[in-house]
Amino acid sequence: MNGCPILEINLDKITENTKAVVDLCGNHNIDVLGVTKGFSADPRIVEAIIAGNINGLADARMENIVELRNKNFCQHTTLLRIPRLSNVDNVVKYADASVNSELTVIRALSKAAIQMGKVHDIILMVDLGDLREGIMQENVLETVLQVNKLSGVSIVGLGTNMGCFGGVLPSVENLKMLIELKGIAESYAGVRLRVLSGGGTSTLLLVENRSVPAGINQLRIGEGILLGTDTTNNRKISWLHHDAFRLRAEVIEVKEKPSVPIGEIGKDAFGNTPHFADKGIRKRAILALGKQDVYIEGIYPKDRNCTILGASSDHTIVDITERDAIIKVGDKMEFGLTYSGLLSSSASRYIIKKYRRGE
Ligand SMILES: *Cc1c(COP(=O)(O)O)cnc(C)c1O
């Protein structure tokens, strides 16, 4: 439809980012899984990532993995969220490996795999302090021993996740702990754990600094290759593109209005009580874009002289007073995206995707 918000995607920049990350990690004997959940596993973008020579694909949602298989992507694929007990058949059928922390689920995967005559790979997640998923360190050996007894599943490694719930940063210390646990499991359980999966984009900083402990040999990277940012460490990654994605929306009103609403203040459309600073009369643009399209806190105007004042389900209001160039009704405004902005806009059915190559 004419004038819909557009998510413009530069496929070449995504490929270049991927190559840069794969090269850096490759120099340290680390495989890179390209994480596709940030863009709902859009096949065009998946192709761009594959062109960057990743060692496998990974997604947190089985729905995305099934879709990839149906589109004939045959790369090694890891499920990044603990499988639902109710969905183990699909996990075995469509994914090569999954991250796990519950013996009940691993037993169900084993049963399903035996029935299908397959072997499903298990990465056992260990909680090293971020307190999202993973077994506690003291239970690693016992769990490895239990999983090793099962047929249909093969425990191939240990993994950990950081910077998600607790915001805990990956460090030399916590990654060394993973290596130590692998050593213990290998000596006492007689298994070989060939994968040590040391986190996502937030671990790249350690790789850059050459401080990632030897033995960590897999990272699962989404944000870095897509946006060139590392939110957990609060940084832009200088050697990556930051503008592979941009969002464009059309201006539907431009007016000068007071900065403080007139009348008694109740709740806004989302039940919050709004507060406003009085900055006098301001020039404001309203965009045909709202919370139903994108997580507004996850986008920022490309023109740093503009600020988003707020949004409701279908409208976003931008202060354009300080902007140099004139904005008229019918013009488009451009926004950059954070990870949450990317997640929401790529999943929105109201936003049209346009693909570009080159600069
Ligand atoms: C989403 C996810 C990743 C990717 O994280 P980025 O910060 O986007 O690189 C890695 N591992 C797990 C388990 C995830 O769920």
PDB file of C-alpha atoms in Angstrom, residues 52-269:
ATOM      1  CA  GLY A  52      29.060 -13.911   4.851  1.00  0.00           C
ATOM      2  CA  ASN A  53      30.243 -17.502   5.449  1.00  0.00           C
ATOM      3  CA  ILE A  54      28.651 -18.279   8.812  1.00  0.00           C
ATOM      4  CA  ASN A  55      29.143 -21.784  10.173  1.00  0.00           C
ATOM      5  CA  GLY A  56      25.459 -22.388  10.870  1.00  0.00           C
ATOM      6  CA  LEU A  57      22.108 -20.762  11.538  1.00  0.00           C
ATOM      7  CA  ALA A  58      20.351 -20.330  14.853  1.00  0.00           C
ATOM      8  CA  ASP A  59      16.957 -19.049  15.942  1.00  0.00           C
ATOM      9  CA  ALA A  60      14.969 -18.968  19.149  1.00  0.00           C
ATOM     10  CA  ARG A  61      11.670 -19.836  17.449  1.00  0.00           C
ATOM     11  CA  MET A  62      10.748 -23.181  15.926  1.00  0.00           C
ATOM     12  CA  GLU A  63       8.243 -21.351  13.702  1.00  0.00           C
ATOM     13  CA  ASN A  64      11.189 -19.590  12.011  1.00  0.00           C
ATOM     14  CA  ILE A  65      13.226 -22.780  11.718  1.00  0.00           C
ATOM     15  CA  VAL A  66      10.336 -24.680  10.113  1.00  0.00           C
ATOM     16  CA  GLU A  67       9.882 -21.813   7.671  1.00  0.00           C
ATOM     17  CA  LEU A  68      13.601 -21.919   6.771  1.00  0.00           C
ATOM     18  CA  ARG A  69      13.454 -25.659   6.125  1.00  0.00           C
ATOM     19  CA  ASN A  70      10.335 -25.223   3.993  1.00  0.00           C
ATOM     20  CA  LYS A  71      12.285 -22.690   1.937  1.00  0.00           C
ATOM     21  CA  ASN A  72      15.047 -25.300   1.489  1.00  0.00           C
ATOM     22  CA  PHE A  73      17.705 -23.757   3.685  1.00  0.00           C
ATOM     23  CA  CYS A  74      19.748 -26.807   4.614  1.00  0.00           C
ATOM     24  CA  GLN A  75      22.428 -25.194   6.822  1.00  0.00           C
ATOM     25  CA  HIS A  76      23.140 -26.661  10.234  1.00  0.00           C
ATOM     26  CA  THR A  77      20.508 -25.049  12.478  1.00  0.00           C
ATOM     27  CA  THR A  78      20.395 -24.690  16.246  1.00  0.00           C
ATOM     28  CA  LEU A  79      17.307 -23.890  18.291  1.00  0.00           C
ATOM     29  CA  LEU A  80      18.325 -21.207  20.788  1.00  0.00           C
ATOM     30  CA  ARG A  81      15.395 -21.384  23.183  1.00  0.00           C
ATOM     31  CA  ILE A  82      14.795 -24.400  25.415  1.00  0.00           C
ATOM     32  CA  PRO A  83      12.396 -26.621  23.423  1.00  0.00           C
ATOM     33  CA  ARG A  84       8.790 -26.696  24.567  1.00  0.00           C
ATOM     34  CA  LEU A  85       8.004 -30.130  25.988  1.00  0.00           C
ATOM     35  CA  SER A  86       4.900 -30.089  23.800  1.00  0.00           C
ATOM     36  CA  ASN A  87       6.925 -29.481  20.633  1.00  0.00           C
ATOM     37  CA  VAL A  88       9.869 -31.902  20.824  1.00  0.00           C
ATOM     38  CA  ASP A  89       8.806 -33.783  17.671  1.00  0.00           C
ATOM     39  CA  ASN A  90       9.201 -30.662  15.560  1.00  0.00           C
ATOM     40  CA  VAL A  91      12.496 -29.800  17.206  1.00  0.00           C
ATOM     41  CA  VAL A  92      13.965 -33.180  16.278  1.00  0.00           C
ATOM     42  CA  LYS A  93      12.417 -33.086  12.830  1.00  0.00           C
ATOM     43  CA  TYR A  94      13.593 -29.592  11.828  1.00  0.00           C
ATOM     44  CA  ALA A  95      16.542 -28.530  14.006  1.00  0.00           C
ATOM     45  CA  ASP A  96      19.948 -30.220  14.118  1.00  0.00           C
ATOM     46  CA  ALA A  97      20.705 -29.086  17.637  1.00  0.00           C
ATOM     47  CA  SER A  98      19.025 -27.309  20.530  1.00  0.00           C
ATOM     48  CA  VAL A  99      20.064 -25.625  23.741  1.00  0.00           C
ATOM     49  CA  ASN A 100      18.713 -27.373  26.807  1.00  0.00           C
ATOM     50  CA  SER A 101      18.582 -27.200  30.580  1.00  0.00           C
ATOM     51  CA  GLU A 102      15.761 -29.576  31.553  1.00  0.00           C
ATOM     52  CA  LEU A 103      16.279 -33.338  31.739  1.00  0.00           C
ATOM     53  CA  THR A 104      12.551 -33.913  31.223  1.00  0.00           C
ATOM     54  CA  VAL A 105      12.769 -32.126  27.886  1.00  0.00           C
ATOM     55  CA  ILE A 106      15.989 -33.896  26.875  1.00  0.00           C
ATOM     56  CA  ARG A 107      14.374 -37.265  27.662  1.00  0.00           C
ATOM     57  CA  ALA A 108      11.398 -36.317  25.474  1.00  0.00           C
ATOM     58  CA  LEU A 109      13.761 -35.241  22.674  1.00  0.00           C
ATOM     59  CA  SER A 110      15.510 -38.588  23.020  1.00  0.00           C
ATOM     60  CA  LYS A 111      12.242 -40.506  22.712  1.00  0.00           C
ATOM     61  CA  ALA A 112      11.146 -38.488  19.685  1.00  0.00           C
ATOM     62  CA  ALA A 113      14.532 -38.905  18.008  1.00  0.00           C
ATOM     63  CA  ILE A 114      14.562 -42.678  18.549  1.00  0.00           C
ATOM     64  CA  GLN A 115      11.142 -42.881  16.937  1.00  0.00           C
ATOM     65  CA  MET A 116      12.356 -40.911  13.949  1.00  0.00           C
ATOM     66  CA  GLY A 117      15.624 -42.791  13.716  1.00  0.00           C
ATOM     67  CA  LYS A 118      17.581 -39.578  14.205  1.00  0.00           C
ATOM     68  CA  VAL A 119      20.199 -38.259  16.584  1.00  0.00           C
ATOM     69  CA  HIS A 120      19.571 -34.774  17.937  1.00  0.00           C
ATOM     70  CA  ASP A 121      22.487 -32.710  19.255  1.00  0.00           C
ATOM     71  CA  ILE A 122      22.237 -31.190  22.708  1.00  0.00           C
ATOM     72  CA  ILE A 123      24.054 -28.088  23.917  1.00  0.00           C
ATOM     73  CA  LEU A 124      23.685 -28.041  27.668  1.00  0.00           C
ATOM     74  CA  MET A 125      23.215 -24.474  28.887  1.00  0.00           C
ATOM     75  CA  VAL A 126      25.031 -23.523  32.070  1.00  0.00           C
ATOM     76  CA  ASP A 127      24.002 -20.514  34.123  1.00  0.00           C
ATOM     77  CA  LEU A 128      27.124 -18.512  34.874  1.00  0.00           C
ATOM     78  CA  GLY A 129      25.312 -15.701  36.636  1.00  0.00           C
ATOM     79  CA  ASP A 130      22.966 -13.952  34.209  1.00  0.00           C
ATOM     80  CA  LEU A 131      20.092 -16.019  35.646  1.00  0.00           C
ATOM     81  CA  ARG A 132      18.154 -16.624  32.489  1.00  0.00           C
ATOM     82  CA  GLU A 133      18.361 -20.232  31.245  1.00  0.00           C
ATOM     83  CA  GLY A 134      20.836 -22.901  32.263  1.00  0.00           C
ATOM     84  CA  ILE A 135      21.619 -25.476  34.891  1.00  0.00           C
ATOM     85  CA  MET A 136      23.651 -24.390  37.886  1.00  0.00           C
ATOM     86  CA  GLN A 137      27.358 -25.219  37.748  1.00  0.00           C
ATOM     87  CA  GLU A 138      27.196 -27.817  40.513  1.00  0.00           C
ATOM     88  CA  ASN A 139      24.707 -29.854  38.486  1.00  0.00           C
ATOM     89  CA  VAL A 140      26.662 -29.978  35.234  1.00  0.00           C
ATOM     90  CA  LEU A 141      28.456 -33.282  35.755  1.00  0.00           C
ATOM     91  CA  GLU A 142      25.366 -35.125  36.993  1.00  0.00           C
ATOM     92  CA  THR A 143      23.300 -33.814  34.063  1.00  0.00           C
ATOM     93  CA  VAL A 144      25.958 -34.755  31.505  1.00  0.00           C
ATOM     94  CA  LEU A 145      26.055 -38.267  33.001  1.00  0.00           C
ATOM     95  CA  GLN A 146      22.254 -38.534  32.716  1.00  0.00           C
ATOM     96  CA  VAL A 147      22.073 -37.220  29.155  1.00  0.00           C
ATOM     97  CA  ASN A 148      24.926 -39.462  28.093  1.00  0.00           C
ATOM     98  CA  LYS A 149      22.837 -42.514  29.015  1.00  0.00           C
ATOM     99  CA  LEU A 150      20.125 -41.603  26.508  1.00  0.00           C
ATOM    100  CA  SER A 151      20.002 -42.698  22.895  1.00  0.00           C
ATOM    101  CA  GLY A 152      18.670 -40.458  20.156  1.00  0.00           C
ATOM    102  CA  VAL A 153      20.430 -37.454  21.663  1.00  0.00           C
ATOM    103  CA  SER A 154      24.097 -36.645  21.686  1.00  0.00           C
ATOM    104  CA  ILE A 155      25.529 -34.137  24.108  1.00  0.00           C
ATOM    105  CA  VAL A 156      27.913 -32.138  21.950  1.00  0.00           C
ATOM    106  CA  GLY A 157      28.821 -29.259  24.197  1.00  0.00           C
ATOM    107  CA  LEU A 158      28.166 -26.670  26.855  1.00  0.00           C
ATOM    108  CA  GLY A 159      26.868 -23.184  26.316  1.00  0.00           C
ATOM    109  CA  THR A 160      26.105 -20.087  28.261  1.00  0.00           C
ATOM    110  CA  ASN A 161      24.100 -16.965  27.826  1.00  0.00           C
ATOM    111  CA  MET A 162      24.951 -13.540  29.205  1.00  0.00           C
ATOM    112  CA  GLY A 163      23.702 -10.021  29.113  1.00  0.00           C
ATOM    113  CA  CYS A 164      20.067 -10.935  28.705  1.00  0.00           C
ATOM    114  CA  PHE A 165      18.168 -11.083  31.974  1.00  0.00           C
ATOM    115  CA  GLY A 166      20.714 -10.050  34.543  1.00  0.00           C
ATOM    116  CA  GLY A 167      22.805  -7.934  32.187  1.00  0.00           C
ATOM    117  CA  VAL A 168      25.881  -9.872  33.325  1.00  0.00           C
ATOM    118  CA  LEU A 169      28.824  -9.240  30.990  1.00  0.00           C
ATOM    119  CA  PRO A 170      30.804 -12.130  29.574  1.00  0.00           C
ATOM    120  CA  SER A 171      34.229 -12.136  31.178  1.00  0.00           C
ATOM    121  CA  VAL A 172      37.450 -14.096  31.111  1.00  0.00           C
ATOM    122  CA  GLU A 173      36.471 -15.517  34.515  1.00  0.00           C
ATOM    123  CA  ASN A 174      32.977 -16.740  33.679  1.00  0.00           C
ATOM    124  CA  LEU A 175      34.061 -18.159  30.323  1.00  0.00           C
ATOM    125  CA  LYS A 176      36.989 -19.940  31.962  1.00  0.00           C
ATOM    126  CA  MET A 177      34.453 -21.524  34.275  1.00  0.00           C
ATOM    127  CA  LEU A 178      32.695 -22.989  31.217  1.00  0.00           C
ATOM    128  CA  ILE A 179      36.006 -24.451  30.013  1.00  0.00           C
ATOM    129  CA  GLU A 180      36.703 -25.875  33.455  1.00  0.00           C
ATOM    130  CA  LEU A 181      33.252 -27.494  33.574  1.00  0.00           C
ATOM    131  CA  LYS A 182      33.891 -29.041  30.181  1.00  0.00           C
ATOM    132  CA  GLY A 183      37.158 -30.521  31.501  1.00  0.00           C
ATOM    133  CA  ILE A 184      35.391 -31.996  34.513  1.00  0.00           C
ATOM    134  CA  ALA A 185      32.572 -33.443  32.412  1.00  0.00           C
ATOM    135  CA  GLU A 186      34.988 -34.942  29.901  1.00  0.00           C
ATOM    136  CA  SER A 187      37.163 -36.602  32.512  1.00  0.00           C
ATOM    137  CA  TYR A 188      34.427 -37.894  34.788  1.00  0.00           C
ATOM    138  CA  ALA A 189      31.668 -38.689  32.302  1.00  0.00           C
ATOM    139  CA  GLY A 190      33.897 -39.942  29.509  1.00  0.00           C
ATOM    140  CA  VAL A 191      32.227 -37.791  26.886  1.00  0.00           C
ATOM    141  CA  ARG A 192      33.795 -35.496  24.346  1.00  0.00           C
ATOM    142  CA  LEU A 193      32.279 -32.027  24.312  1.00  0.00           C
ATOM    143  CA  ARG A 194      33.335 -30.481  21.033  1.00  0.00           C
ATOM    144  CA  VAL A 195      31.325 -27.255  21.336  1.00  0.00           C
ATOM    145  CA  LEU A 196      31.807 -24.496  23.891  1.00  0.00           C
ATOM    146  CA  SER A 197      29.278 -21.831  23.012  1.00  0.00           C
ATOM    147  CA  GLY A 198      30.349 -18.644  24.738  1.00  0.00           C
ATOM    148  CA  GLY A 199      27.469 -16.252  24.165  1.00  0.00           C
ATOM    149  CA  GLY A 200      26.358 -13.721  21.589  1.00  0.00           C
ATOM    150  CA  THR A 201      27.373 -10.270  20.423  1.00  0.00           C
ATOM    151  CA  SER A 202      28.432  -9.191  23.910  1.00  0.00           C
ATOM    152  CA  THR A 203      31.286 -11.726  23.832  1.00  0.00           C
ATOM    153  CA  LEU A 204      32.757 -10.151  20.669  1.00  0.00           C
ATOM    154  CA  LEU A 205      34.510  -7.507  22.772  1.00  0.00           C
ATOM    155  CA  LEU A 206      36.632 -10.199  24.410  1.00  0.00           C
ATOM    156  CA  VAL A 207      37.460 -11.626  20.996  1.00  0.00           C
ATOM    157  CA  GLU A 208      38.505  -8.174  19.772  1.00  0.00           C
ATOM    158  CA  ASN A 209      40.706  -7.706  22.832  1.00  0.00           C
ATOM    159  CA  ARG A 210      42.218 -11.142  22.279  1.00  0.00           C
ATOM    160  CA  SER A 211      41.201 -12.052  25.804  1.00  0.00           C
ATOM    161  CA  VAL A 212      38.583 -14.706  25.059  1.00  0.00           C
ATOM    162  CA  PRO A 213      39.857 -17.869  26.761  1.00  0.00           C
ATOM    163  CA  ALA A 214      41.123 -20.520  24.335  1.00  0.00           C
ATOM    164  CA  GLY A 215      38.604 -23.336  24.128  1.00  0.00           C
ATOM    165  CA  ILE A 216      35.534 -21.176  23.551  1.00  0.00           C
ATOM    166  CA  ASN A 217      34.810 -22.158  19.961  1.00  0.00           C
ATOM    167  CA  GLN A 218      31.331 -20.930  19.112  1.00  0.00           C
ATOM    168  CA  LEU A 219      29.444 -17.630  19.333  1.00  0.00           C
ATOM    169  CA  ARG A 220      25.825 -17.045  18.345  1.00  0.00           C
ATOM    170  CA  ILE A 221      25.694 -13.602  16.781  1.00  0.00           C
ATOM    171  CA  GLY A 222      22.625 -11.566  15.911  1.00  0.00           C
ATOM    172  CA  GLU A 223      22.791  -7.914  16.926  1.00  0.00           C
ATOM    173  CA  GLY A 224      26.404  -7.379  15.843  1.00  0.00           C
ATOM    174  CA  ILE A 225      25.990  -8.510  12.248  1.00  0.00           C
ATOM    175  CA  LEU A 226      22.618  -6.810  11.833  1.00  0.00           C
ATOM    176  CA  LEU A 227      23.069  -3.473  13.578  1.00  0.00           C
ATOM    177  CA  GLY A 228      26.782  -3.252  14.336  1.00  0.00           C
ATOM    178  CA  THR A 229      25.941  -2.507  17.960  1.00  0.00           C
ATOM    179  CA  ASP A 230      26.587  -4.279  21.254  1.00  0.00           C
ATOM    180  CA  THR A 231      23.880  -3.110  23.629  1.00  0.00           C
ATOM    181  CA  THR A 232      25.118  -5.054  26.642  1.00  0.00           C
ATOM    182  CA  ASN A 233      28.509  -3.336  26.501  1.00  0.00           C
ATOM    183  CA  ASN A 234      26.793  -0.108  25.434  1.00  0.00           C
ATOM    184  CA  ARG A 235      28.894   0.399  22.307  1.00  0.00           C
ATOM    185  CA  LYS A 236      28.863   0.752  18.568  1.00  0.00           C
ATOM    186  CA  ILE A 237      31.261  -1.745  17.039  1.00  0.00           C
ATOM    187  CA  SER A 238      33.566   0.559  15.096  1.00  0.00           C
ATOM    188  CA  TRP A 239      34.492  -1.926  12.363  1.00  0.00           C
ATOM    189  CA  LEU A 240      30.881  -2.789  11.419  1.00  0.00           C
ATOM    190  CA  HIS A 241      28.112  -0.975   9.489  1.00  0.00           C
ATOM    191  CA  HIS A 242      25.441   0.584  11.700  1.00  0.00           C
ATOM    192  CA  ASP A 243      22.916   1.428   9.054  1.00  0.00           C
ATOM    193  CA  ALA A 244      22.017  -1.832   7.329  1.00  0.00           C
ATOM    194  CA  PHE A 245      18.439  -1.199   8.463  1.00  0.00           C
ATOM    195  CA  ARG A 246      16.488   2.037   8.374  1.00  0.00           C
ATOM    196  CA  LEU A 247      12.851   2.782   8.852  1.00  0.00           C
ATOM    197  CA  ARG A 248      10.949   5.418   6.873  1.00  0.00           C
ATOM    198  CA  ALA A 249       7.537   6.815   7.685  1.00  0.00           C
ATOM    199  CA  GLU A 250       5.361   9.503   6.101  1.00  0.00           C
ATOM    200  CA  VAL A 251       4.548  12.839   7.698  1.00  0.00           C
ATOM    201  CA  ILE A 252       0.772  13.403   7.954  1.00  0.00           C
ATOM    202  CA  GLU A 253       0.662  16.655   9.947  1.00  0.00           C
ATOM    203  CA  VAL A 254       3.104  19.536  10.549  1.00  0.00           C
ATOM    204  CA  LYS A 255       2.037  22.220  13.030  1.00  0.00           C
ATOM    205  CA  GLU A 256       3.301  24.515  15.722  1.00  0.00           C
ATOM    206  CA  LYS A 257       1.759  23.661  19.067  1.00  0.00           C
ATOM    207  CA  PRO A 258       2.414  24.310  22.754  1.00  0.00           C
ATOM    208  CA  SER A 259       4.645  21.747  24.456  1.00  0.00           C
ATOM    209  CA  VAL A 260       2.248  21.254  27.370  1.00  0.00           C
ATOM    210  CA  PRO A 261      -1.242  19.877  26.747  1.00  0.00           C
ATOM    211  CA  ILE A 262      -4.175  22.123  27.590  1.00  0.00           C
ATOM    212  CA  GLY A 263      -6.770  20.793  30.047  1.00  0.00           C
ATOM    213  CA  GLU A 264      -6.886  18.348  32.942  1.00  0.00           C
ATOM    214  CA  ILE A 265      -4.399  15.468  32.478  1.00  0.00           C
ATOM    215  CA  GLY A 266      -5.772  11.937  32.846  1.00  0.00           C
ATOM    216  CA  LYS A 267      -4.096   8.804  31.512  1.00  0.00           C
ATOM    217  CA  ASP A 268      -2.721   8.449  28.003  1.00  0.00           C
ATOM    218  CA  ALA A 269      -3.941   5.755  25.580  1.00  0.00           C
TER     219      ALA A 269
END
